[in-house]
Short mmCIF file of C-alpha atoms and ligand atoms in Angstrom, two decimals:
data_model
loop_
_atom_site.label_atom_id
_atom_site.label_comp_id
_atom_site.label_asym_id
_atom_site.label_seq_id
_atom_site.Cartn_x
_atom_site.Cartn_y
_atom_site.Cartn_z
CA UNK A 1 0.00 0.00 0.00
CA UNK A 2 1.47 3.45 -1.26
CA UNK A 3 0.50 6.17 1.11
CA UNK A 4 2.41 9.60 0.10
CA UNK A 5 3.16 11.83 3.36
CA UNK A 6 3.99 15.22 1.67
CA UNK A 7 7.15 15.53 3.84
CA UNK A 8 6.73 19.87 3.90
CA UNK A 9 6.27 21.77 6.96
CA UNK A 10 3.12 21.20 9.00
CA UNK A 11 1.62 24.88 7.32
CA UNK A 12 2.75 28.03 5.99
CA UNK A 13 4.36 30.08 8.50
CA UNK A 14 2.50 32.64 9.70
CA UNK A 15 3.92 35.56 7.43
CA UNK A 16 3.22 33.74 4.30
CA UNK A 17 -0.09 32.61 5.16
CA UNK A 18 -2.63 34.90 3.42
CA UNK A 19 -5.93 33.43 4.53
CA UNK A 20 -5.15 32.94 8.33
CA UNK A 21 -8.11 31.23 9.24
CA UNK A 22 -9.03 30.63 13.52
CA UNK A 23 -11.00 27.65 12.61
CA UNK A 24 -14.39 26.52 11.79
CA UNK A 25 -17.07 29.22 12.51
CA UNK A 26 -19.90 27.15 11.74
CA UNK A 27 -22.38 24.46 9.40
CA UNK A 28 -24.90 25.70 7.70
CA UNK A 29 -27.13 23.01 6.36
CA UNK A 30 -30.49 23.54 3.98
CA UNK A 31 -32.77 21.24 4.84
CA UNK A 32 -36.61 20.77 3.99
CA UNK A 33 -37.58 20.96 7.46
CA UNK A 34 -35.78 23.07 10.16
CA UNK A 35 -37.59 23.13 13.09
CA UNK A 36 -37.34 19.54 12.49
CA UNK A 37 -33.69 18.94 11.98
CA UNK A 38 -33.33 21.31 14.69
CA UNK A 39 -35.30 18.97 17.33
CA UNK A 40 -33.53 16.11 15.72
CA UNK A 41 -29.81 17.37 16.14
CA UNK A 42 -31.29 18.46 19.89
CA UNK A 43 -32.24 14.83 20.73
CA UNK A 44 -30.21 12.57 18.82
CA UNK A 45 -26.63 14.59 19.42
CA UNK A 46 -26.97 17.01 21.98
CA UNK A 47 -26.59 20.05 20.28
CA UNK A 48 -28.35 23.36 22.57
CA UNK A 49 -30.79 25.68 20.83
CA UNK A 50 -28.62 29.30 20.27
CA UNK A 51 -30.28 31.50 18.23
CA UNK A 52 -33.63 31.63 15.85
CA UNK A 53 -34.45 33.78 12.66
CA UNK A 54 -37.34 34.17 10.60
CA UNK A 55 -40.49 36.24 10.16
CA UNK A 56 -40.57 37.12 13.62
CA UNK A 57 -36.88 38.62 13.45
CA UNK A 58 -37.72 40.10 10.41
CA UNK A 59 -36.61 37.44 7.85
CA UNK A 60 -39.47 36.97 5.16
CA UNK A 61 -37.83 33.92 3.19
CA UNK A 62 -36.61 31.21 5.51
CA UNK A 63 -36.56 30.37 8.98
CA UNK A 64 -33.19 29.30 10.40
CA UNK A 65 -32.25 27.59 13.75
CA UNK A 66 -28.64 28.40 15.32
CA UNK A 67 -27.72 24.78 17.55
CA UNK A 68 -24.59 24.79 19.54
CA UNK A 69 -22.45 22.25 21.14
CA UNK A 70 -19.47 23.46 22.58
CA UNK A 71 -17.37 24.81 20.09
CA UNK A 72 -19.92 23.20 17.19
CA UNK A 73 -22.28 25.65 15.30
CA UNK A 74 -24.43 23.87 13.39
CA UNK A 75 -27.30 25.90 11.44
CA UNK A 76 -30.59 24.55 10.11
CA UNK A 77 -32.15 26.64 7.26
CA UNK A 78 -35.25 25.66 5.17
CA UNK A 79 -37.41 28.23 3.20
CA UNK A 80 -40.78 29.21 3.66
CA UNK A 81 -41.72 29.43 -0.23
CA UNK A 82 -40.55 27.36 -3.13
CA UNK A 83 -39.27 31.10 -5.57
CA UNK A 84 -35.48 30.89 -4.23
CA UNK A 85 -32.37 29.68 -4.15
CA UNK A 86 -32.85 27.86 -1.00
CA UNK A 87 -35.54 25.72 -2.20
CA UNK A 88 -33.90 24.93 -5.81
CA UNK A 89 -30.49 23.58 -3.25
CA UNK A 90 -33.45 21.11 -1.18
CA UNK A 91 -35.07 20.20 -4.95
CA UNK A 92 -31.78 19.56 -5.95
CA UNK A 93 -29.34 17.81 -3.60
CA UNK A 94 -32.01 16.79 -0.83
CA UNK A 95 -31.00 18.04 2.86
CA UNK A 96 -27.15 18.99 2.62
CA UNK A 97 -24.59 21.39 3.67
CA UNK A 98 -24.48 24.73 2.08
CA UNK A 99 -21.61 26.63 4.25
CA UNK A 100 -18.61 25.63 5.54
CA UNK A 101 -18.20 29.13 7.27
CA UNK A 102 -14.74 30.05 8.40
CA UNK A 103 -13.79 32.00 11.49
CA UNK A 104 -11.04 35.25 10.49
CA UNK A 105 -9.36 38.44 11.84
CA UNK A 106 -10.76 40.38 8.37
CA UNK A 107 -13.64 39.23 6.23
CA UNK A 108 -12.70 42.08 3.70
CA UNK A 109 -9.55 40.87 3.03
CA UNK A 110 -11.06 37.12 3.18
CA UNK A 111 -12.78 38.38 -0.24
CA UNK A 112 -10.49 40.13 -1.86
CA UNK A 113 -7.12 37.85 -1.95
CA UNK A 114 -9.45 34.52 -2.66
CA UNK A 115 -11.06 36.78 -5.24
CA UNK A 116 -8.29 37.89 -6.61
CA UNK A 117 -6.73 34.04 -6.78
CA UNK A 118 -9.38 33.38 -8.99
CA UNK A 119 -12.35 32.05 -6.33
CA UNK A 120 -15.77 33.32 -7.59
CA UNK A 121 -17.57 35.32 -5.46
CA UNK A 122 -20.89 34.20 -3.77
CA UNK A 123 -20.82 37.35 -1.27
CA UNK A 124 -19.35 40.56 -1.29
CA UNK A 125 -18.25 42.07 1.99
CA UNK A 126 -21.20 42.92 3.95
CA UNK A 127 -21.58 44.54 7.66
CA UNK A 128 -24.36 44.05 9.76
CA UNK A 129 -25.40 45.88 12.74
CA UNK A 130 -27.76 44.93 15.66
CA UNK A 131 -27.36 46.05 19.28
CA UNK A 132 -25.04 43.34 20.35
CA UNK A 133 -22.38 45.06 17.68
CA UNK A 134 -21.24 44.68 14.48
CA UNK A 135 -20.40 41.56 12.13
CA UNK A 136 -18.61 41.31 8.68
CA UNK A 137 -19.30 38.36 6.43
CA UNK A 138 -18.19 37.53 2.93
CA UNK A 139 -18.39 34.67 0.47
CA UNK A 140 -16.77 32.60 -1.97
CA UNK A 141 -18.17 29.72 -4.09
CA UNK A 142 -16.18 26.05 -3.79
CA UNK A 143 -17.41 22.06 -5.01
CA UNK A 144 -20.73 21.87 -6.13
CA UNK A 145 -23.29 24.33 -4.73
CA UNK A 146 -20.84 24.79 -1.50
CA UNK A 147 -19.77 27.86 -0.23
CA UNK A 148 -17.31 28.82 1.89
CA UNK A 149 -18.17 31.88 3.98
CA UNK A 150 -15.79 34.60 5.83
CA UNK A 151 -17.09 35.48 9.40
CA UNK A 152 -15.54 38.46 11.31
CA UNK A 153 -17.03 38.44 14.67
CA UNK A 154 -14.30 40.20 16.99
CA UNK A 155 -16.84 43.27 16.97
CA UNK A 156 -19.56 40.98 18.42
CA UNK A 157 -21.18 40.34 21.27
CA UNK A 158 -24.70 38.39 20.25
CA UNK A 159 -26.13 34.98 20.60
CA UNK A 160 -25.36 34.46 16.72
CA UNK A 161 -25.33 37.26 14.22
CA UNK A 162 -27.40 39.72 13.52
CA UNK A 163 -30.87 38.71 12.13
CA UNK A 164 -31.09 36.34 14.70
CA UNK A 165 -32.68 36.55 17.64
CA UNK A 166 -31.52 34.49 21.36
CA UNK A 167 -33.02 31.41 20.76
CA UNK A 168 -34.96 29.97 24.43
CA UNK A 169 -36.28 26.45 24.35
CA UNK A 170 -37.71 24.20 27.56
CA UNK A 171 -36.96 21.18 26.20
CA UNK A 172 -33.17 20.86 26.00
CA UNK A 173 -31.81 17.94 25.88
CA UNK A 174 -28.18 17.29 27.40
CA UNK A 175 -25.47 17.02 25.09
CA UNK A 176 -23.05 13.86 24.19
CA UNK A 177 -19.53 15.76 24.48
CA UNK A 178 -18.96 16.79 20.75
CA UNK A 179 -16.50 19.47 20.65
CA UNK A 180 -15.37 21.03 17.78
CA UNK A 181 -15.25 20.13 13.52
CA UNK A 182 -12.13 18.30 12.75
CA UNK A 183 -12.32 17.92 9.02
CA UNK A 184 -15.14 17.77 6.39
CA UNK A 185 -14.69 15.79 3.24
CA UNK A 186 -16.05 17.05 0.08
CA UNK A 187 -17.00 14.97 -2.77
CA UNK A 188 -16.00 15.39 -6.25
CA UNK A 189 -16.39 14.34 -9.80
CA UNK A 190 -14.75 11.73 -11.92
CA UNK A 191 -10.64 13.34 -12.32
CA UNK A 192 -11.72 16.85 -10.40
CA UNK A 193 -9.94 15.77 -6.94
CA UNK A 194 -6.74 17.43 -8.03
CA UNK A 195 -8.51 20.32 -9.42
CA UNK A 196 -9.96 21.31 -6.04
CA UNK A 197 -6.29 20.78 -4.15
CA UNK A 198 -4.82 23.12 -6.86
CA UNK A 199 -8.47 25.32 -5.66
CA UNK A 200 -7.38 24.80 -2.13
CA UNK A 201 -3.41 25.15 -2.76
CA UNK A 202 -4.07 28.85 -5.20
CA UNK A 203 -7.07 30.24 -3.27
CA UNK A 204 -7.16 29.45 -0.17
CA UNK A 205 -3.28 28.50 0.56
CA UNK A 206 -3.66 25.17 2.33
CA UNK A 207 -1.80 22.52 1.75
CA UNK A 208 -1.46 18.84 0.84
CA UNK A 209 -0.55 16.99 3.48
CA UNK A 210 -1.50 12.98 3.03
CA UNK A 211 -2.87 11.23 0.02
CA UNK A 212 -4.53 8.19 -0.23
CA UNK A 213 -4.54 6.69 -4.06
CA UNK A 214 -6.83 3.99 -4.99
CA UNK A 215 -4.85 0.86 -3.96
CA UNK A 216 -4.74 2.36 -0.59
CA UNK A 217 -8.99 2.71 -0.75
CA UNK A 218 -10.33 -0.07 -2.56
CA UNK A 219 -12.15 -3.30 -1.21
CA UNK A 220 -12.64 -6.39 -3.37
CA UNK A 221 -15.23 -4.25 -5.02
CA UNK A 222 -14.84 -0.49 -5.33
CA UNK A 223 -12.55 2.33 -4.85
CA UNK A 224 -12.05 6.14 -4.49
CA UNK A 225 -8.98 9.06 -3.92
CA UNK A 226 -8.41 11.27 -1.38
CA UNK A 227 -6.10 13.91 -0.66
CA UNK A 228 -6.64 15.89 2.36
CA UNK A 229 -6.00 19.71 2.33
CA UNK A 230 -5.02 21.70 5.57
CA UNK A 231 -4.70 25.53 6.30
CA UNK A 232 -2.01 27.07 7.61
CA UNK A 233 -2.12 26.17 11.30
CA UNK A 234 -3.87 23.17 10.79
CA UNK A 235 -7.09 23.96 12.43
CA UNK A 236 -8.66 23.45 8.87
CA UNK A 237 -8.93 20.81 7.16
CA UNK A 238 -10.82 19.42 3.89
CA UNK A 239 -10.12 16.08 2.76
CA UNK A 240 -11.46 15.62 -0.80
CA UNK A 241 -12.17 12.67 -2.70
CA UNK A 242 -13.12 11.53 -5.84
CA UNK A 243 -14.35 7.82 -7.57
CA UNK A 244 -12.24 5.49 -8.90
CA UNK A 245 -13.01 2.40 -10.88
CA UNK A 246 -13.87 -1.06 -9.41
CA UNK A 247 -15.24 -3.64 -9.65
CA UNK A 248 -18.74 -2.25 -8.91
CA UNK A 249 -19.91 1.19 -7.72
CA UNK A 250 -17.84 3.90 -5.52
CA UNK A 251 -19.40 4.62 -2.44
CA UNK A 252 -18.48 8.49 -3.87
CA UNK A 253 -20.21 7.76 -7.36
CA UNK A 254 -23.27 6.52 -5.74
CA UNK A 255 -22.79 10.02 -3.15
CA UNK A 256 -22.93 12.29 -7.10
CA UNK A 257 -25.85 10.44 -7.87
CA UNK A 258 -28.17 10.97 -5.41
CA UNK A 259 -26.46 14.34 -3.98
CA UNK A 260 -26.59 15.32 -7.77
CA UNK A 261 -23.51 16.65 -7.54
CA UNK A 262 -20.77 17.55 -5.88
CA UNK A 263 -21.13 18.30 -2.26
CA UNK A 264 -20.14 17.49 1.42
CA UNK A 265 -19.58 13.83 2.17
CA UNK A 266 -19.66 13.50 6.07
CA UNK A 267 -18.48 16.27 9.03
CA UNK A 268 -15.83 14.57 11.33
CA UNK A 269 -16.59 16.40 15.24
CA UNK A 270 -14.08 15.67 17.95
CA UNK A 271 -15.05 13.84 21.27
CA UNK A 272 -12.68 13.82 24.43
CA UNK A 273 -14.40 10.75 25.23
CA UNK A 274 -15.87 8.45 22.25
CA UNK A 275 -17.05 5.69 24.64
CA UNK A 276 -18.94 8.16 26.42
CA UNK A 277 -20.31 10.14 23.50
CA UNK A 278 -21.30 7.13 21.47
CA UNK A 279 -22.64 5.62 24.32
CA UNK A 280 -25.32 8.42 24.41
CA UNK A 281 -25.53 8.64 20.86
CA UNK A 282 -26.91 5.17 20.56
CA UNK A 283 -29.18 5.23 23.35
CA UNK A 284 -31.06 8.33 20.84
CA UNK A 285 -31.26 6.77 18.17
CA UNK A 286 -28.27 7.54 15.83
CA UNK A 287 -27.45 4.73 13.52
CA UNK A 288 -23.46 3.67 12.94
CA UNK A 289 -21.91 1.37 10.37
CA UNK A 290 -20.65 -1.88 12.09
CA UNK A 291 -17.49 -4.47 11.72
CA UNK A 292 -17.70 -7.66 11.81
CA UNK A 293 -16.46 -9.28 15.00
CA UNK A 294 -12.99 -10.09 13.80
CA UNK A 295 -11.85 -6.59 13.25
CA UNK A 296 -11.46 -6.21 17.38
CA UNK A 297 -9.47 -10.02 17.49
CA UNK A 298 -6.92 -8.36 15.58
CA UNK A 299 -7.06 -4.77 16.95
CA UNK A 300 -4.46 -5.20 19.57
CA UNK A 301 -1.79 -6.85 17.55
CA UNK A 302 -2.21 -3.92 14.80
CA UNK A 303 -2.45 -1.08 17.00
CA UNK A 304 -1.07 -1.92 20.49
CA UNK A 305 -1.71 -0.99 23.40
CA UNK A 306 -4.52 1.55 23.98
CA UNK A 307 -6.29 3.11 26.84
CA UNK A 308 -9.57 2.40 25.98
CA UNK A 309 -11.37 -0.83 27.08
CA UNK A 310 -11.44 -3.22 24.32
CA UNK A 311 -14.38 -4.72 24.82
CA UNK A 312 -16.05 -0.94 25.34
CA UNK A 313 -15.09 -0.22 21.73
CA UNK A 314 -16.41 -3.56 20.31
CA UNK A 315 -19.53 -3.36 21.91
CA UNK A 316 -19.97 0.14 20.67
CA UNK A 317 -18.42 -0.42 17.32
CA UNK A 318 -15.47 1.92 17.39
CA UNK A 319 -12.61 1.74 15.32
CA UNK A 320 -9.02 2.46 16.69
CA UNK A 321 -6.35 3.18 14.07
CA UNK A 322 -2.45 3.89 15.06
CA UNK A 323 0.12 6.55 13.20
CA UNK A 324 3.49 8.06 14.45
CA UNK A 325 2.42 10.23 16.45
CA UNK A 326 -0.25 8.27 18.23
CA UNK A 327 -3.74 6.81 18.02
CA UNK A 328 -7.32 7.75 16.83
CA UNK A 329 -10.72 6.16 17.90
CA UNK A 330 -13.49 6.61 15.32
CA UNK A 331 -16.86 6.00 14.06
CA UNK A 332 -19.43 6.37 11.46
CA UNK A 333 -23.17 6.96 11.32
CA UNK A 334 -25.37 6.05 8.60
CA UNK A 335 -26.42 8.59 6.12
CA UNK A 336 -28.95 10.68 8.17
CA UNK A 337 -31.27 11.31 5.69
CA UNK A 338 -32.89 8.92 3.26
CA UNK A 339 -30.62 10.02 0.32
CA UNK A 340 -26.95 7.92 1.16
CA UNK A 341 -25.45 11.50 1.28
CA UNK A 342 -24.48 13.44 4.48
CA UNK A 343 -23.12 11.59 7.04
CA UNK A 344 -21.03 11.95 10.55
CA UNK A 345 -17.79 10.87 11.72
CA UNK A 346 -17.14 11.25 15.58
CA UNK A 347 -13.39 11.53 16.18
CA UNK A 348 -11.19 11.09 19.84
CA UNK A 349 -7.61 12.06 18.81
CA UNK A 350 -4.45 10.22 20.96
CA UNK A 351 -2.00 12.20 19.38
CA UNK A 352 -2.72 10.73 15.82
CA UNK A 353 -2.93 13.62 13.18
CA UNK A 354 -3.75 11.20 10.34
CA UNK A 355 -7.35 9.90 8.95
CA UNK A 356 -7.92 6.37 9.71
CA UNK A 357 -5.88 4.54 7.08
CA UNK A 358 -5.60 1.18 8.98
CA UNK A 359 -9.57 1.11 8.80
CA UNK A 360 -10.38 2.25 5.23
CA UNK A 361 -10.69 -1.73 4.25
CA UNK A 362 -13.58 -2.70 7.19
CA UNK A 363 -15.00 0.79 6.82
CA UNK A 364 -15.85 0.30 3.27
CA UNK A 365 -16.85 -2.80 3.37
CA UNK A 366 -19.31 -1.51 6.01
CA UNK A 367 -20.04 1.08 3.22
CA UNK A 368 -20.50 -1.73 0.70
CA UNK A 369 -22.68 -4.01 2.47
CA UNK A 370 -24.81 -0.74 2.98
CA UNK A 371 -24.64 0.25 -0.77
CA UNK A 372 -25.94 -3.36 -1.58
CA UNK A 373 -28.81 -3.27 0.82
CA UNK A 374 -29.78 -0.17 -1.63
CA UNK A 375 -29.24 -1.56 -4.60
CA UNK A 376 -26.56 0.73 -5.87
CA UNK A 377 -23.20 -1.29 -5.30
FE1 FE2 B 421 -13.17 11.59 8.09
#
């Protein structure tokens, strides 16, 4: 197996990184049902009602629910008529994400250097004003009908952002320890993965740092490429993959065809605890992909020892994979809608920085036997 560690320095230093980025500001997901996916994400994985907008803040076109977990924003939009560009996403690609929104120092000049690296523009600088001060926002269009968007927010003090309103709820559910994003994977086309690293790499600075080719991702049956992108200090990062041929369907073609195109594959959010969290995530109701009993007889001889009790993780169905730097525990859910699209990862980091490599085979056969029970392997 050929796995090629770009063997550069972690990020660009911080005087030639032009899009400093302080990490994931939040999701933004269209969906055809918000107050729904909002009591969903509430009960199934903790997340803590924030914020609300909508006719009674003065929005006329959508209603929008602001959820927070820790350092997780996750926002639920759906529209109240079927003349915009909110319902044509839903018609479209079924409940997705929209916005990966990024957290910076300067919104304007967000814009104007992706801009002027050749990013097209799905927001010009705007500031808006409400009494808890003043935010600045910008836009730029990436894969598919994705957009990343620039939030400035030292200059305020609100729930949210302005539009919304503080968002006060009795039934509240307690959340499951997610803490923050650590990566979202995009899917793309047939032969555009390297087009969006050179988008990543021109526009938005990151950089390469692991790639996975198709002999390291391919089961008896199908396969697919990844290369994962990072920002500058790392607190970013966007692996992307695209389909490669098999014997039968990728799990990413069979993503394009009922996503209709490009679009976000599955959100990976970090747990200091993974037994704990999935513990409680199970007990609600959220569906994970399982391994078959003999990926845990040979867990200790491939990754050695661990903290974790072993028979914790099999019972729960977590996955433990081992790098240089340490290990990772992780897990998958099921798609959670009835398109296979979006889907969650949930993430404990033991000093690992890498992605899982040492599961790829059981997790897509997982995939697979999924894909089958669909009829689109
Ligand atoms: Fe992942």
């Amino acid at each position: 197996m050929k796995t090629s560690i770009i063997k550069s320095p972690a990020g660009n230093s911080a005087s030639s990184d032009f899009l400093p980025l302080l990490g994931t500001d939040y999701v933004e997901f269209y969906v055809g049902n918000a107050k729904q996916a909002a009591y969903y994400y509430k009960s199934a994985f903790g997340f803590q009602s924030l914020a609300y907008a909508g006719p009674e803040t003065g929005i006329r076109d959508r209603c929008s629910y602001a959820l927070r977990q820790n350092k997780l924003f996750f926002v639920f939009t759906t529209p109240l008529r079927s003349d915009n560009s909110i319902a044509d996403h839903i018609f479209r690609h079924g409940d997705g994400v929209k916005t990966l929104a990024l957290r910076v120092d300067d919104a304007v000049a967000s814009w104007k250097i992706t801009t002027a690296n050749g990013a097209g523009s799905y927001m010009e600088p705007v500031t808006l004003n409400d009494e808890y001060g003043e935010l600045v926002m910008s836009g730029i269009h990436a894969y598919g009908d994705t957009v990343h968007v620039f939030i400035e927010r030292k200059n305020y003090q609100g729930p949210f952002m302005p539009g919304y309103k503080k968002w006060e709820t009795a039934y509240n559910p307690s959340d499951t320890g997610l803490q923050y994003v650590d990566h979202c994977v995009g899917n793309v086309g047939w032969n555009q993965m390297n087009a969006w690293v050179n988008f990543y790499e021109k526009v938005m600075g990151f950089r390469n740092i692991l790639s996975f080719d198709d002999k390291d991702i391919s089961t008896e049956y199908s396969a697919l490429m990844s290369k994962v992108m990072s920002n500058g200090n790392g607190f970013v990062k966007f692996p992307i993959n695209e389909p490669a041929e098999g014997k039968k369907k990728s799990q990413v073609e069979e993503y394009l065809d009922f996503y209709q195109g490009e679009g976000c594959q599955h959100v990976a959010m970090a747990t200091n605890d993974i037994v704990y969290t999935v513990t409680e995530l199970q007990k609600r109701g959220v569906e994970f992909l399982t391994v078959p009993d003999s990926y845990y007889k040979e867990l200790f001889d491939r990754v050695g020892k661990i903290d974790e009790d072993l028979i914790a993780l099999h019972k729960l169905g977590i996955l433990v994979d081992r790098d240089e730097e340490g290990y990772l525990l992780q897990i998958f859910t099921k798609p959670v809608e009835d398109r296979p699209t979006l889907f969650y990862e949930i993430i404990q980091r033991k000093g690992a920085k890498s992605f899982g490599k040492g599961n790829f085979k059981a997790l897509f056969e997982a995939i697979e036997r999924e894909q089958q029970k669909r009829g689109n392997l």
